[in-house]
Tab-separated table of C-alpha atoms and ligand atoms in Angstrom:
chain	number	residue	atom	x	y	z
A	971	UNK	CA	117.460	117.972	98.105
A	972	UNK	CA	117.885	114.550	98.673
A	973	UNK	CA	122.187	113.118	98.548
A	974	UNK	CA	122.560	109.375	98.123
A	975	UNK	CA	125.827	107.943	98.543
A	976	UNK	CA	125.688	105.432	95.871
A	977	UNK	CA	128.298	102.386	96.617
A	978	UNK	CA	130.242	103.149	93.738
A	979	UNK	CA	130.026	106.869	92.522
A	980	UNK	CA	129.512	108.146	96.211
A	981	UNK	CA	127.239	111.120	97.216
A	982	UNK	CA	125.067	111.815	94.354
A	983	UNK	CA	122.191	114.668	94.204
A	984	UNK	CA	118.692	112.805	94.512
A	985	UNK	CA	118.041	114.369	90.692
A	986	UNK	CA	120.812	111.808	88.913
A	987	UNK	CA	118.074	109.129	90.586
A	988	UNK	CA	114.553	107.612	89.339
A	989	UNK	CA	112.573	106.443	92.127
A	990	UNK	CA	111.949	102.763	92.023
A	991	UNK	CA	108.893	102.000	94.842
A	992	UNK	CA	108.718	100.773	97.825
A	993	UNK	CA	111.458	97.970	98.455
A	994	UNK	CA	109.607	95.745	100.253
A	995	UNK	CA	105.682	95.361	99.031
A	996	UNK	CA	105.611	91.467	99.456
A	997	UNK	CA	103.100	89.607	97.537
A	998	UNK	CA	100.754	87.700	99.127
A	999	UNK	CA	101.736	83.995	98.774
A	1000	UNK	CA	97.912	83.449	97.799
A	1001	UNK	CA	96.219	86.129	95.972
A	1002	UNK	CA	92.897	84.002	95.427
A	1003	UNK	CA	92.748	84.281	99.431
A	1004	UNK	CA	92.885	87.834	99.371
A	1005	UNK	CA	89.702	90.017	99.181
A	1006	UNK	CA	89.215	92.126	96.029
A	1007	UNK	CA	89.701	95.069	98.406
A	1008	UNK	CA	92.969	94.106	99.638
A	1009	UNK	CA	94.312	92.829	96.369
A	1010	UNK	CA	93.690	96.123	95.173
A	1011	UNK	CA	95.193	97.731	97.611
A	1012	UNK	CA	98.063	95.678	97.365
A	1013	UNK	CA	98.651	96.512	93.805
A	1014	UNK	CA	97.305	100.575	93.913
A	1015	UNK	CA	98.481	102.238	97.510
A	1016	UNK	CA	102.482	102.374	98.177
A	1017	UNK	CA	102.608	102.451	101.770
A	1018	UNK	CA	103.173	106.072	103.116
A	1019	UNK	CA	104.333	105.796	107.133
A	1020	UNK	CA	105.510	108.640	109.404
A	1021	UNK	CA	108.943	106.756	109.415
A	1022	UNK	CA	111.896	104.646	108.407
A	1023	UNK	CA	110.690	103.560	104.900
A	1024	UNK	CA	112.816	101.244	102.234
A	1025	UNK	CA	112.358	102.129	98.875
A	1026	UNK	CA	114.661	101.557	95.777
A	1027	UNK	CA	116.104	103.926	93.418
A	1028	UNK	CA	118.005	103.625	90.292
A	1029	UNK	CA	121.056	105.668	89.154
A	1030	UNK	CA	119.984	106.651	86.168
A	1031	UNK	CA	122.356	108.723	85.497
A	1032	UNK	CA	125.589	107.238	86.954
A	1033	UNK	CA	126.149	103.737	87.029
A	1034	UNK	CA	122.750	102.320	86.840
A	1035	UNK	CA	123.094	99.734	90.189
A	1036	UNK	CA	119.791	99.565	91.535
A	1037	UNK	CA	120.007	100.847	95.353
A	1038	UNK	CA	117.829	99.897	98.583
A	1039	UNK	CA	117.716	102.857	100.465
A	1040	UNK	CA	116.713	103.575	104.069
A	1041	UNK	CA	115.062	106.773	104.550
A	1042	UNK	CA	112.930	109.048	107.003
A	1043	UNK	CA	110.204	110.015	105.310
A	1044	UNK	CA	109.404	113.464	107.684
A	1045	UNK	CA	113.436	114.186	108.055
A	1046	UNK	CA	114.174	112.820	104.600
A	1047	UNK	CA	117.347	112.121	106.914
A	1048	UNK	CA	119.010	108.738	104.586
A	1049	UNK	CA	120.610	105.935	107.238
A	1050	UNK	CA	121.851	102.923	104.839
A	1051	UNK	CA	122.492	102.843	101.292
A	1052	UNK	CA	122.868	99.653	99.604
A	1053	UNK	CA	122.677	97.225	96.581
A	1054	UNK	CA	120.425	95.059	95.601
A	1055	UNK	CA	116.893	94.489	97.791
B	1160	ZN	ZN1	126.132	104.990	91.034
Protein backbone atom coordinates (compact mmCIF):
# COMPACT_ATOMS: atom_id res chain seq x y z
CA UNK A 1 0.00 0.00 0.00
CA UNK A 2 1.03 3.16 -1.10
CA UNK A 3 1.68 6.20 2.20
CA UNK A 4 1.76 9.79 1.00
CA UNK A 5 2.80 12.32 3.32
CA UNK A 6 0.45 14.97 2.35
CA UNK A 7 1.92 18.64 3.38
CA UNK A 8 -0.73 19.22 5.68
CA UNK A 9 -2.40 15.99 7.14
CA UNK A 10 1.00 14.02 6.92
CA UNK A 11 1.32 10.26 6.04
CA UNK A 12 -1.89 9.23 4.59
CA UNK A 13 -2.78 5.53 3.20
CA UNK A 14 -2.74 5.75 -0.77
CA UNK A 15 -6.78 4.71 -0.41
CA UNK A 16 -7.83 8.43 1.16
CA UNK A 17 -6.25 9.46 -2.57
CA UNK A 18 -7.79 9.61 -6.29
CA UNK A 19 -5.19 9.40 -8.79
CA UNK A 20 -4.94 12.48 -10.89
CA UNK A 21 -2.51 11.46 -14.19
CA UNK A 22 0.55 12.00 -15.10
CA UNK A 23 1.88 15.52 -13.85
CA UNK A 24 3.66 16.48 -16.60
CA UNK A 25 1.95 15.44 -20.21
CA UNK A 26 2.82 18.85 -21.94
CA UNK A 27 0.80 19.83 -24.84
CA UNK A 28 2.26 20.33 -27.89
CA UNK A 29 2.50 24.12 -28.53
CA UNK A 30 1.07 23.24 -32.14
CA UNK A 31 -1.29 20.45 -32.40
CA UNK A 32 -2.03 21.11 -36.26
CA UNK A 33 1.85 20.13 -36.59
CA UNK A 34 1.38 17.00 -34.97
CA UNK A 35 0.49 13.79 -36.92
CA UNK A 36 -2.93 12.22 -36.23
CA UNK A 37 -0.87 9.37 -34.74
CA UNK A 38 0.91 11.35 -32.28
CA UNK A 39 -1.96 13.58 -31.35
CA UNK A 40 -3.62 10.57 -30.43
CA UNK A 41 -1.20 9.32 -28.59
CA UNK A 42 -0.80 12.37 -26.84
CA UNK A 43 -4.31 12.45 -25.68
CA UNK A 44 -4.88 8.23 -25.20
CA UNK A 45 -1.38 6.61 -23.72
CA UNK A 46 -0.17 7.99 -20.10
CA UNK A 47 3.37 7.37 -20.23
CA UNK A 48 4.34 4.11 -18.31
CA UNK A 49 8.48 4.16 -17.69
CA UNK A 50 10.54 1.70 -15.61
CA UNK A 51 11.26 4.77 -13.29
CA UNK A 52 10.93 8.03 -11.43
CA UNK A 53 7.44 9.11 -12.70
CA UNK A 54 5.40 12.49 -11.54
CA UNK A 55 1.93 12.07 -11.32
CA UNK A 56 -0.73 14.03 -9.24
CA UNK A 57 -3.12 12.87 -6.75
CA UNK A 58 -5.89 14.43 -4.92
CA UNK A 59 -6.83 14.01 -1.21
CA UNK A 60 -10.03 13.19 -1.53
CA UNK A 61 -10.60 12.40 1.53
CA UNK A 62 -8.54 14.79 3.72
CA UNK A 63 -7.97 18.16 2.75
CA UNK A 64 -8.46 18.09 -0.90
CA UNK A 65 -4.82 20.00 -1.94
CA UNK A 66 -3.94 18.60 -5.10
CA UNK A 67 -0.31 16.89 -4.67
CA UNK A 68 2.68 16.33 -7.29
CA UNK A 69 4.16 13.31 -6.30
CA UNK A 70 7.47 11.66 -7.18
CA UNK A 71 7.33 8.04 -7.37
CA UNK A 72 9.17 4.72 -8.54
CA UNK A 73 7.01 3.03 -10.47
CA UNK A 74 8.82 -0.79 -9.93
CA UNK A 75 9.67 0.13 -6.01
CA UNK A 76 6.54 2.23 -5.64
CA UNK A 77 9.34 3.75 -3.25
CA UNK A 78 7.69 7.85 -2.98
CA UNK A 79 10.85 10.58 -2.92
CA UNK A 80 9.03 14.19 -2.87
CA UNK A 81 5.64 15.11 -2.05
CA UNK A 82 4.42 18.41 -2.92
CA UNK A 83 1.71 21.03 -3.87
CA UNK A 84 0.69 22.23 -6.74
CA UNK A 85 2.41 20.95 -10.34
ZN1 LIG B 1 -4.19 16.36 2.95
Amino acid sequence: MLVLDCPFCGPRNESEFAYGGPALAPRPADPSAVSDADWVDWLTVPPNPMGEVEERWWHLRGCGAWLTVRRHTVTHAVTEVRLGR
